[in-house]
Amino acid sequence: MSFDYSETQILVAQSAKEFAEQFIRPHIMKWDETQYFPTEVMHEAGKFGFMGILVPEVYGGSGLGYHEYIAIVEEISKVDPSIGLSIAAHNSLCTNHILSFGDDNQKQKWLPKLANGEWIGAWGLTEHNTGSDAGGMSTTAVKDGDDWILNGSKNFITHGKSGDIAVVVVRTGNKGDSRGMTAFVVEKGTLGFSSGKKEDKLGMRASETAELVFQDCRIPDCNRLGEVGEGFIQSMKILDGGRISIGALSLGIAKGAYEASLKYSKERIQFGKPISSFQGISFKLADMATEIEASEVLLHKAAFLKNQGREMSKLSAMSKMFASEVCVRVANEAVQIHGGYGYTKDFPVEKFYRDSKLCTIGEGTTEIQKVVIAKNILK
């Protein structure tokens, strides 16, 4: 494993940086204040190859690996974590589930539209009463001839309103049975499929989060991903890669907050000199820089294992847990370094602070990551 960035990583990172500066930065606070989800930017991201990063070229994707994926999500998240989150969710959850477990007909049908940004993807596992306890889900799919009829709802779904297609995991067997859930693809416009409440959130406000509702929603059996009963097992594998996504998002937030703080500390004059010259501030910056570096190494080690097709559940959980907790600490210290100005919307660290907290919750809380890590080290 090399610690040098490859030429491809450097190029895609630069492309993502330019994309974020041109299409995202001018609108950050307006989107945040109005909770506007910019679908037009997601479509534009498709033109840059950011909507099918891991999808092979044969299906219209960029055919890149997880190191490049991290670089793209990181650079976009340094500018606006909300858009970084949406790019990550589209790629690692919906699109990757179809890529990983769909048959060739399903891949040919859905992946090109997802990869080129024509369609925005959603992924539904969580329900109102089943967050970490996914096995207790209530949404069901009942076989009826060659079709399945879905009833129930999913919540906290990224792109729940604006998504053109959703991969959902629902119960086809008994509650609590890990072999009692199955994954299906549902397209927008399908009778009985609608969106519900949109969440009013603390942070990540430009990334849409809403309910998916199924009321006697009939879909053909050809929309089933994999075998009946494999949905939960598939989801756990998808979340392994998804944790790298949240780690990359966390890394971008931490770097954005750190770089803003470093700049501010050199410009802010107190007692006749820049505050960076005071040990209290310089030590904060030193801690921030060190933890960011450690997050990055851990994250790319998980990416290395993922690219190799090797077991990486422990490393993905470690990297997600560590990077997400680091980004919260770094964002907190960034506000402190900015003092009163850090508490205003005139400086970017206020938003990084609000956005950061989601990273310790989404795609498995810090506590769930510890469960995963403990199981791996004790088995």
GROMACS .gro file of C-alpha atoms in nm:
model
  379
    1MET     CA    1   0.000   0.000   0.000
    2SER     CA    2   0.148   0.332  -0.110
    3PHE     CA    3   0.098   0.650   0.090
    4ASP     CA    4   0.147   0.865  -0.220
    5TYR     CA    5  -0.160   0.984  -0.407
    6SER     CA    6  -0.181   0.833  -0.753
    7GLU     CA    7  -0.203   1.056  -1.057
    8THR     CA    8  -0.569   0.957  -1.094
    9GLN     CA    9  -0.646   1.051  -0.734
   10ILE     CA   10  -0.483   1.391  -0.783
   11LEU     CA   11  -0.675   1.454  -1.106
   12VAL     CA   12  -1.016   1.354  -0.969
   13ALA     CA   13  -0.956   1.554  -0.650
   14GLN     CA   14  -0.874   1.862  -0.857
   15SER     CA   15  -1.183   1.805  -1.071
   16ALA     CA   16  -1.402   1.772  -0.761
   17LYS     CA   17  -1.250   2.088  -0.613
   18GLU     CA   18  -1.322   2.285  -0.930
   19PHE     CA   19  -1.675   2.146  -0.946
   20ALA     CA   20  -1.741   2.249  -0.586
   21GLU     CA   21  -1.601   2.600  -0.635
   22GLN     CA   22  -1.805   2.661  -0.950
   23PHE     CA   23  -2.138   2.498  -0.876
   24ILE     CA   24  -2.163   2.482  -0.496
   25ARG     CA   25  -1.972   2.754  -0.310
   26PRO     CA   26  -2.176   3.053  -0.438
   27HIS     CA   27  -2.499   2.903  -0.301
   28ILE     CA   28  -2.400   2.736   0.028
   29MET     CA   29  -2.581   2.954   0.281
   30LYS     CA   30  -2.889   3.012   0.067
   31TRP     CA   31  -2.938   2.637   0.029
   32ASP     CA   32  -2.873   2.584   0.399
   33GLU     CA   33  -3.116   2.850   0.517
   34THR     CA   34  -3.397   2.740   0.283
   35GLN     CA   35  -3.324   2.365   0.305
   36TYR     CA   36  -3.313   2.358  -0.072
   37PHE     CA   37  -3.190   2.036  -0.229
   38PRO     CA   38  -3.019   2.135  -0.558
   39THR     CA   39  -3.114   1.851  -0.791
   40GLU     CA   40  -2.964   2.051  -1.079
   41VAL     CA   41  -2.622   2.026  -0.913
   42MET     CA   42  -2.661   1.650  -0.876
   43HIS     CA   43  -2.739   1.625  -1.249
   44GLU     CA   44  -2.433   1.840  -1.320
   45ALA     CA   45  -2.223   1.609  -1.100
   46GLY     CA   46  -2.317   1.329  -1.338
   47LYS     CA   47  -2.144   1.513  -1.622
   48PHE     CA   48  -1.824   1.513  -1.415
   49GLY     CA   49  -1.851   1.139  -1.348
   50PHE     CA   50  -1.930   1.187  -0.977
   51MET     CA   51  -2.262   0.998  -0.979
   52GLY     CA   52  -2.121   0.664  -1.089
   53ILE     CA   53  -1.774   0.675  -0.937
   54LEU     CA   54  -1.752   0.302  -0.864
   55VAL     CA   55  -1.966   0.188  -1.158
   56PRO     CA   56  -1.772   0.014  -1.438
   57GLU     CA   57  -1.751   0.197  -1.769
   58VAL     CA   58  -1.958  -0.076  -1.938
   59TYR     CA   59  -2.257   0.050  -1.738
   60GLY     CA   60  -2.180   0.416  -1.801
   61GLY     CA   61  -1.979   0.481  -1.486
   62SER     CA   62  -1.633   0.619  -1.412
   63GLY     CA   63  -1.486   0.281  -1.320
   64LEU     CA   64  -1.282   0.419  -1.031
   65GLY     CA   65  -1.185   0.266  -0.695
   66TYR     CA   66  -1.238   0.362  -0.333
   67HIS     CA   67  -0.925   0.580  -0.303
   68GLU     CA   68  -1.057   0.804  -0.581
   69TYR     CA   69  -1.404   0.788  -0.428
   70ILE     CA   70  -1.269   0.921  -0.099
   71ALA     CA   71  -1.086   1.201  -0.280
   72ILE     CA   72  -1.405   1.317  -0.458
   73VAL     CA   73  -1.633   1.307  -0.153
   74GLU     CA   74  -1.365   1.474   0.060
   75GLU     CA   75  -1.311   1.769  -0.176
   76ILE     CA   76  -1.683   1.836  -0.219
   77SER     CA   77  -1.742   1.807   0.157
   78LYS     CA   78  -1.468   2.061   0.231
   79VAL     CA   79  -1.691   2.313   0.054
   80ASP     CA   80  -2.041   2.188   0.149
   81PRO     CA   81  -2.088   1.867   0.347
   82SER     CA   82  -2.457   1.856   0.250
   83ILE     CA   83  -2.371   1.797  -0.114
   84GLY     CA   84  -2.091   1.561  -0.015
   85LEU     CA   85  -2.348   1.358   0.179
   86SER     CA   86  -2.587   1.341  -0.116
   87ILE     CA   87  -2.310   1.238  -0.357
   88ALA     CA   88  -2.197   0.972  -0.108
   89ALA     CA   89  -2.546   0.833  -0.044
   90HIS     CA   90  -2.629   0.815  -0.415
   91ASN     CA   91  -2.306   0.631  -0.496
   92SER     CA   92  -2.248   0.401  -0.202
   93LEU     CA   93  -2.603   0.299  -0.116
   94CYS     CA   94  -2.857   0.292  -0.399
   95THR     CA   95  -2.620   0.268  -0.694
   96ASN     CA   96  -2.377   0.033  -0.523
   97HIS     CA   97  -2.655  -0.199  -0.407
   98ILE     CA   98  -2.772  -0.248  -0.766
   99LEU     CA   99  -2.412  -0.284  -0.882
  100SER     CA  100  -2.326  -0.538  -0.613
  101PHE     CA  101  -2.638  -0.755  -0.616
  102GLY     CA  102  -2.832  -0.688  -0.936
  103ASP     CA  103  -2.822  -0.922  -1.233
  104ASP     CA  104  -2.692  -0.800  -1.567
  105ASN     CA  105  -3.039  -0.702  -1.694
  106GLN     CA  106  -3.100  -0.495  -1.382
  107LYS     CA  107  -2.760  -0.329  -1.409
  108GLN     CA  108  -2.815  -0.246  -1.776
  109LYS     CA  109  -3.159  -0.105  -1.697
  110TRP     CA  110  -3.080   0.119  -1.401
  111LEU     CA  111  -2.708   0.189  -1.362
  112PRO     CA  112  -2.652   0.408  -1.672
  113LYS     CA  113  -2.920   0.658  -1.562
  114LEU     CA  114  -2.782   0.665  -1.209
  115ALA     CA  115  -2.421   0.695  -1.324
  116ASN     CA  116  -2.479   0.984  -1.563
  117GLY     CA  117  -2.684   1.181  -1.311
  118GLU     CA  118  -3.012   1.160  -1.503
  119TRP     CA  119  -3.160   0.978  -1.204
  120ILE     CA  120  -3.097   1.041  -0.833
  121GLY     CA  121  -3.100   0.735  -0.609
  122ALA     CA  122  -3.239   0.669  -0.262
  123TRP     CA  123  -3.187   0.372  -0.029
  124GLY     CA  124  -3.429   0.263   0.241
  125LEU     CA  125  -3.351   0.049   0.544
  126THR     CA  126  -3.442   0.262   0.849
  127GLU     CA  127  -3.796   0.287   0.984
  128HIS     CA  128  -3.956   0.496   1.261
  129ASN     CA  129  -3.918   0.228   1.527
  130THR     CA  130  -3.617   0.047   1.384
  131GLY     CA  131  -3.301   0.253   1.362
  132SER     CA  132  -3.009   0.035   1.466
  133ASP     CA  133  -3.249  -0.260   1.509
  134ALA     CA  134  -3.312  -0.307   1.134
  135GLY     CA  135  -3.424  -0.666   1.187
  136GLY     CA  136  -3.740  -0.544   1.359
  137MET     CA  137  -3.871  -0.361   1.051
  138SER     CA  138  -4.243  -0.354   0.984
  139THR     CA  139  -4.258  -0.269   0.612
  140THR     CA  140  -4.358  -0.584   0.424
  141ALA     CA  141  -4.358  -0.732   0.077
  142VAL     CA  142  -4.610  -1.008   0.009
  143LYS     CA  143  -4.590  -1.228  -0.302
  144ASP     CA  144  -4.893  -1.210  -0.529
  145GLY     CA  145  -4.848  -1.416  -0.845
  146ASP     CA  146  -4.551  -1.273  -1.033
  147ASP     CA  147  -4.565  -0.949  -0.832
  148TRP     CA  148  -4.491  -0.826  -0.483
  149ILE     CA  149  -4.714  -0.588  -0.285
  150LEU     CA  150  -4.531  -0.349  -0.051
  151ASN     CA  151  -4.687  -0.180   0.253
  152GLY     CA  152  -4.526   0.039   0.517
  153SER     CA  153  -4.281   0.328   0.531
  154LYS     CA  154  -3.914   0.413   0.563
  155ASN     CA  155  -3.779   0.727   0.729
  156PHE     CA  156  -3.460   0.934   0.740
  157ILE     CA  157  -3.412   0.854   0.372
  158THR     CA  158  -3.167   1.071   0.177
  159HIS     CA  159  -3.344   1.186  -0.143
  160GLY     CA  160  -3.675   1.052  -0.012
  161LYS     CA  161  -3.871   1.312  -0.210
  162SER     CA  162  -3.650   1.390  -0.508
  163GLY     CA  163  -3.511   1.045  -0.576
  164ASP     CA  164  -3.608   0.888  -0.909
  165ILE     CA  165  -3.543   0.534  -0.788
  166ALA     CA  166  -3.507   0.364  -0.451
  167VAL     CA  167  -3.358   0.040  -0.330
  168VAL     CA  168  -3.559  -0.069  -0.027
  169VAL     CA  169  -3.511  -0.357   0.213
  170VAL     CA  170  -3.841  -0.491   0.346
  171ARG     CA  171  -3.967  -0.785   0.545
  172THR     CA  172  -4.064  -1.099   0.353
  173GLY     CA  173  -4.038  -1.333   0.653
  174ASN     CA  174  -4.058  -1.317   1.032
  175LYS     CA  175  -3.949  -1.017   1.237
  176GLY     CA  176  -3.600  -1.051   1.375
  177ASP     CA  177  -3.502  -1.319   1.123
  178SER     CA  178  -3.188  -1.211   0.939
  179ARG     CA  179  -3.308  -1.425   0.648
  180GLY     CA  180  -3.653  -1.268   0.654
  181MET     CA  181  -3.577  -0.951   0.453
  182THR     CA  182  -3.546  -0.891   0.080
  183ALA     CA  183  -3.426  -0.597  -0.135
  184PHE     CA  184  -3.636  -0.447  -0.413
  185VAL     CA  185  -3.600  -0.161  -0.660
  186VAL     CA  186  -3.893   0.080  -0.683
  187GLU     CA  187  -3.910   0.355  -0.946
  188LYS     CA  188  -4.068   0.694  -0.888
  189GLY     CA  189  -4.420   0.705  -1.031
  190THR     CA  190  -4.501   0.347  -0.934
  191LEU     CA  191  -4.863   0.334  -0.812
  192GLY     CA  192  -4.873   0.322  -0.432
  193PHE     CA  193  -4.521   0.464  -0.390
  194SER     CA  194  -4.494   0.819  -0.252
  195SER     CA  195  -4.287   1.042  -0.027
  196GLY     CA  196  -4.391   1.166   0.315
  197LYS     CA  197  -4.257   1.409   0.572
  198LYS     CA  198  -3.938   1.597   0.496
  199GLU     CA  199  -3.720   1.636   0.805
  200ASP     CA  200  -3.625   1.981   0.942
  201LYS     CA  201  -3.264   1.922   1.043
  202LEU     CA  202  -2.989   2.080   1.252
  203GLY     CA  203  -2.730   2.040   0.978
  204MET     CA  204  -2.684   1.891   0.631
  205ARG     CA  205  -2.985   2.102   0.543
  206ALA     CA  206  -2.926   2.106   0.166
  207SER     CA  207  -2.928   1.725   0.159
  208GLU     CA  208  -3.289   1.612   0.149
  209THR     CA  209  -3.410   1.366   0.413
  210ALA     CA  210  -3.767   1.235   0.394
  211GLU     CA  211  -4.003   0.939   0.430
  212LEU     CA  212  -4.077   0.675   0.169
  213VAL     CA  213  -4.435   0.549   0.185
  214PHE     CA  214  -4.575   0.226   0.035
  215GLN     CA  215  -4.949   0.167   0.017
  216ASP     CA  216  -5.041  -0.147  -0.174
  217CYS     CA  217  -4.744  -0.073  -0.400
  218ARG     CA  218  -4.724  -0.346  -0.664
  219ILE     CA  219  -4.390  -0.421  -0.829
  220PRO     CA  220  -4.283  -0.711  -1.053
  221ASP     CA  221  -4.059  -0.989  -0.927
  222CYS     CA  222  -3.791  -0.875  -1.174
  223ASN     CA  223  -3.738  -0.573  -0.944
  224ARG     CA  224  -3.609  -0.804  -0.670
  225LEU     CA  225  -3.233  -0.782  -0.604
  226GLY     CA  226  -3.082  -1.122  -0.532
  227GLU     CA  227  -3.269  -1.407  -0.368
  228VAL     CA  228  -3.562  -1.381  -0.131
  229GLY     CA  229  -3.430  -1.349   0.224
  230GLU     CA  230  -3.091  -1.199   0.132
  231GLY     CA  231  -3.182  -0.833   0.186
  232PHE     CA  232  -3.041  -0.787   0.536
  233ILE     CA  233  -2.715  -0.964   0.454
  234GLN     CA  234  -2.681  -0.752   0.140
  235SER     CA  235  -2.744  -0.437   0.344
  236MET     CA  236  -2.468  -0.515   0.592
  237LYS     CA  237  -2.222  -0.555   0.304
  238ILE     CA  238  -2.340  -0.229   0.147
  239LEU     CA  239  -2.296  -0.051   0.479
  240ASP     CA  240  -1.934  -0.168   0.497
  241GLY     CA  241  -1.863   0.044   0.190
  242GLY     CA  242  -2.103   0.314   0.312
  243ARG     CA  243  -1.893   0.359   0.622
  244ILE     CA  244  -1.600   0.453   0.402
  245SER     CA  245  -1.833   0.713   0.249
  246ILE     CA  246  -1.918   0.868   0.585
  247GLY     CA  247  -1.550   0.854   0.677
  248ALA     CA  248  -1.467   1.049   0.359
  249LEU     CA  249  -1.744   1.297   0.438
  250SER     CA  250  -1.606   1.334   0.791
  251LEU     CA  251  -1.255   1.386   0.658
  252GLY     CA  252  -1.377   1.662   0.427
  253ILE     CA  253  -1.558   1.839   0.711
  254ALA     CA  254  -1.255   1.814   0.939
  255LYS     CA  255  -1.019   1.945   0.672
  256GLY     CA  256  -1.254   2.229   0.581
  257ALA     CA  257  -1.290   2.338   0.943
  258TYR     CA  258  -0.916   2.301   1.008
  259GLU     CA  259  -0.810   2.497   0.699
  260ALA     CA  260  -1.053   2.778   0.785
  261SER     CA  261  -0.914   2.787   1.140
  262LEU     CA  262  -0.552   2.786   1.027
  263LYS     CA  263  -0.621   3.079   0.795
  264TYR     CA  264  -0.816   3.272   1.056
  265SER     CA  265  -0.554   3.215   1.327
  266LYS     CA  266  -0.287   3.375   1.108
  267GLU     CA  267  -0.503   3.676   1.027
  268ARG     CA  268  -0.666   3.747   1.363
  269ILE     CA  269  -0.451   3.990   1.564
  270GLN     CA  270  -0.475   4.007   1.942
  271PHE     CA  271  -0.227   4.174   2.179
  272GLY     CA  272  -0.030   4.287   1.876
  273LYS     CA  273   0.027   3.949   1.712
  274PRO     CA  274  -0.163   3.673   1.531
  275ILE     CA  275  -0.345   3.432   1.762
  276SER     CA  276  -0.163   3.141   1.595
  277SER     CA  277   0.146   3.249   1.789
  278PHE     CA  278  -0.022   3.172   2.120
  279GLN     CA  279   0.036   2.823   2.253
  280GLY     CA  280  -0.332   2.774   2.339
  281ILE     CA  281  -0.427   2.814   1.974
  282SER     CA  282  -0.123   2.648   1.815
  283PHE     CA  283  -0.175   2.336   2.028
  284LYS     CA  284  -0.537   2.314   1.915
  285LEU     CA  285  -0.421   2.330   1.554
  286ALA     CA  286  -0.157   2.064   1.622
  287ASP     CA  287  -0.417   1.828   1.769
  288MET     CA  288  -0.654   1.892   1.480
  289ALA     CA  289  -0.386   1.827   1.217
  290THR     CA  290  -0.272   1.505   1.386
  291GLU     CA  291  -0.620   1.359   1.420
  292ILE     CA  292  -0.702   1.445   1.059
  293GLU     CA  293  -0.385   1.270   0.943
  294ALA     CA  294  -0.472   0.960   1.148
  295SER     CA  295  -0.828   0.960   1.007
  296GLU     CA  296  -0.697   0.975   0.653
  297VAL     CA  297  -0.455   0.686   0.696
  298LEU     CA  298  -0.718   0.465   0.860
  299LEU     CA  299  -0.973   0.549   0.592
  300HIS     CA  300  -0.740   0.471   0.303
  301LYS     CA  301  -0.638   0.142   0.466
  302ALA     CA  302  -1.006   0.043   0.467
  303ALA     CA  303  -1.030   0.156   0.104
  304PHE     CA  304  -0.725  -0.054   0.017
  305LEU     CA  305  -0.889  -0.365   0.163
  306LYS     CA  306  -1.217  -0.287  -0.012
  307ASN     CA  307  -1.044  -0.247  -0.349
  308GLN     CA  308  -0.870  -0.581  -0.292
  309GLY     CA  309  -1.199  -0.753  -0.218
  310ARG     CA  310  -1.072  -0.849   0.126
  311GLU     CA  311  -1.260  -0.863   0.457
  312MET     CA  312  -1.282  -0.506   0.587
  313SER     CA  313  -1.583  -0.485   0.822
  314LYS     CA  314  -1.360  -0.410   1.120
  315LEU     CA  315  -1.153  -0.147   0.938
  316SER     CA  316  -1.454   0.023   0.780
  317ALA     CA  317  -1.620   0.050   1.122
  318MET     CA  318  -1.297   0.176   1.280
  319SER     CA  319  -1.239   0.435   1.010
  320LYS     CA  320  -1.599   0.557   1.016
  321MET     CA  321  -1.609   0.577   1.395
  322PHE     CA  322  -1.274   0.751   1.431
  323ALA     CA  323  -1.312   0.996   1.141
  324SER     CA  324  -1.665   1.095   1.243
  325GLU     CA  325  -1.569   1.160   1.605
  326VAL     CA  326  -1.261   1.353   1.489
  327CYS     CA  327  -1.466   1.575   1.260
  328VAL     CA  328  -1.696   1.670   1.549
  329ARG     CA  329  -1.396   1.754   1.771
  330VAL     CA  330  -1.223   1.950   1.496
  331ALA     CA  331  -1.539   2.145   1.410
  332ASN     CA  332  -1.590   2.224   1.778
  333GLU     CA  333  -1.233   2.352   1.817
  334ALA     CA  334  -1.269   2.548   1.493
  335VAL     CA  335  -1.558   2.744   1.643
  336GLN     CA  336  -1.353   2.800   1.959
  337ILE     CA  337  -1.056   2.932   1.763
  338HIS     CA  338  -1.284   3.176   1.582
  339GLY     CA  339  -1.431   3.292   1.914
  340GLY     CA  340  -1.749   3.497   1.878
  341TYR     CA  341  -1.712   3.505   1.501
  342GLY     CA  342  -1.726   3.125   1.495
  343TYR     CA  343  -2.078   3.146   1.632
  344THR     CA  344  -2.198   3.357   1.340
  345LYS     CA  345  -2.297   3.258   0.989
  346ASP     CA  346  -2.039   3.499   0.844
  347PHE     CA  347  -1.768   3.234   0.886
  348PRO     CA  348  -1.783   2.876   0.754
  349VAL     CA  349  -1.703   2.695   1.079
  350GLU     CA  350  -2.053   2.749   1.217
  351LYS     CA  351  -2.194   2.533   0.940
  352PHE     CA  352  -1.918   2.272   0.965
  353TYR     CA  353  -2.005   2.246   1.336
  354ARG     CA  354  -2.374   2.180   1.266
  355ASP     CA  355  -2.306   1.944   0.977
  356SER     CA  356  -2.045   1.738   1.160
  357LYS     CA  357  -2.279   1.574   1.411
  358LEU     CA  358  -2.464   1.371   1.149
  359CYS     CA  359  -2.143   1.178   1.079
  360THR     CA  360  -2.151   1.010   1.422
  361ILE     CA  361  -2.511   0.899   1.360
  362GLY     CA  362  -2.565   0.817   0.991
  363GLU     CA  363  -2.499   0.469   0.850
  364GLY     CA  364  -2.451   0.329   1.197
  365THR     CA  365  -2.396   0.529   1.516
  366THR     CA  366  -2.061   0.539   1.693
  367GLU     CA  367  -2.203   0.288   1.939
  368ILE     CA  368  -2.299   0.046   1.660
  369GLN     CA  369  -1.949   0.079   1.513
  370LYS     CA  370  -1.810  -0.029   1.850
  371VAL     CA  371  -2.041  -0.333   1.845
  372VAL     CA  372  -1.909  -0.425   1.499
  373ILE     CA  373  -1.546  -0.374   1.604
  374ALA     CA  374  -1.590  -0.570   1.927
  375LYS     CA  375  -1.749  -0.864   1.745
  376ASN     CA  376  -1.459  -0.874   1.502
  377ILE     CA  377  -1.181  -0.856   1.759
  378LEU     CA  378  -1.346  -1.105   1.997
  379LYS     CA  379  -1.446  -1.376   1.750
   0.00000   0.00000   0.00000
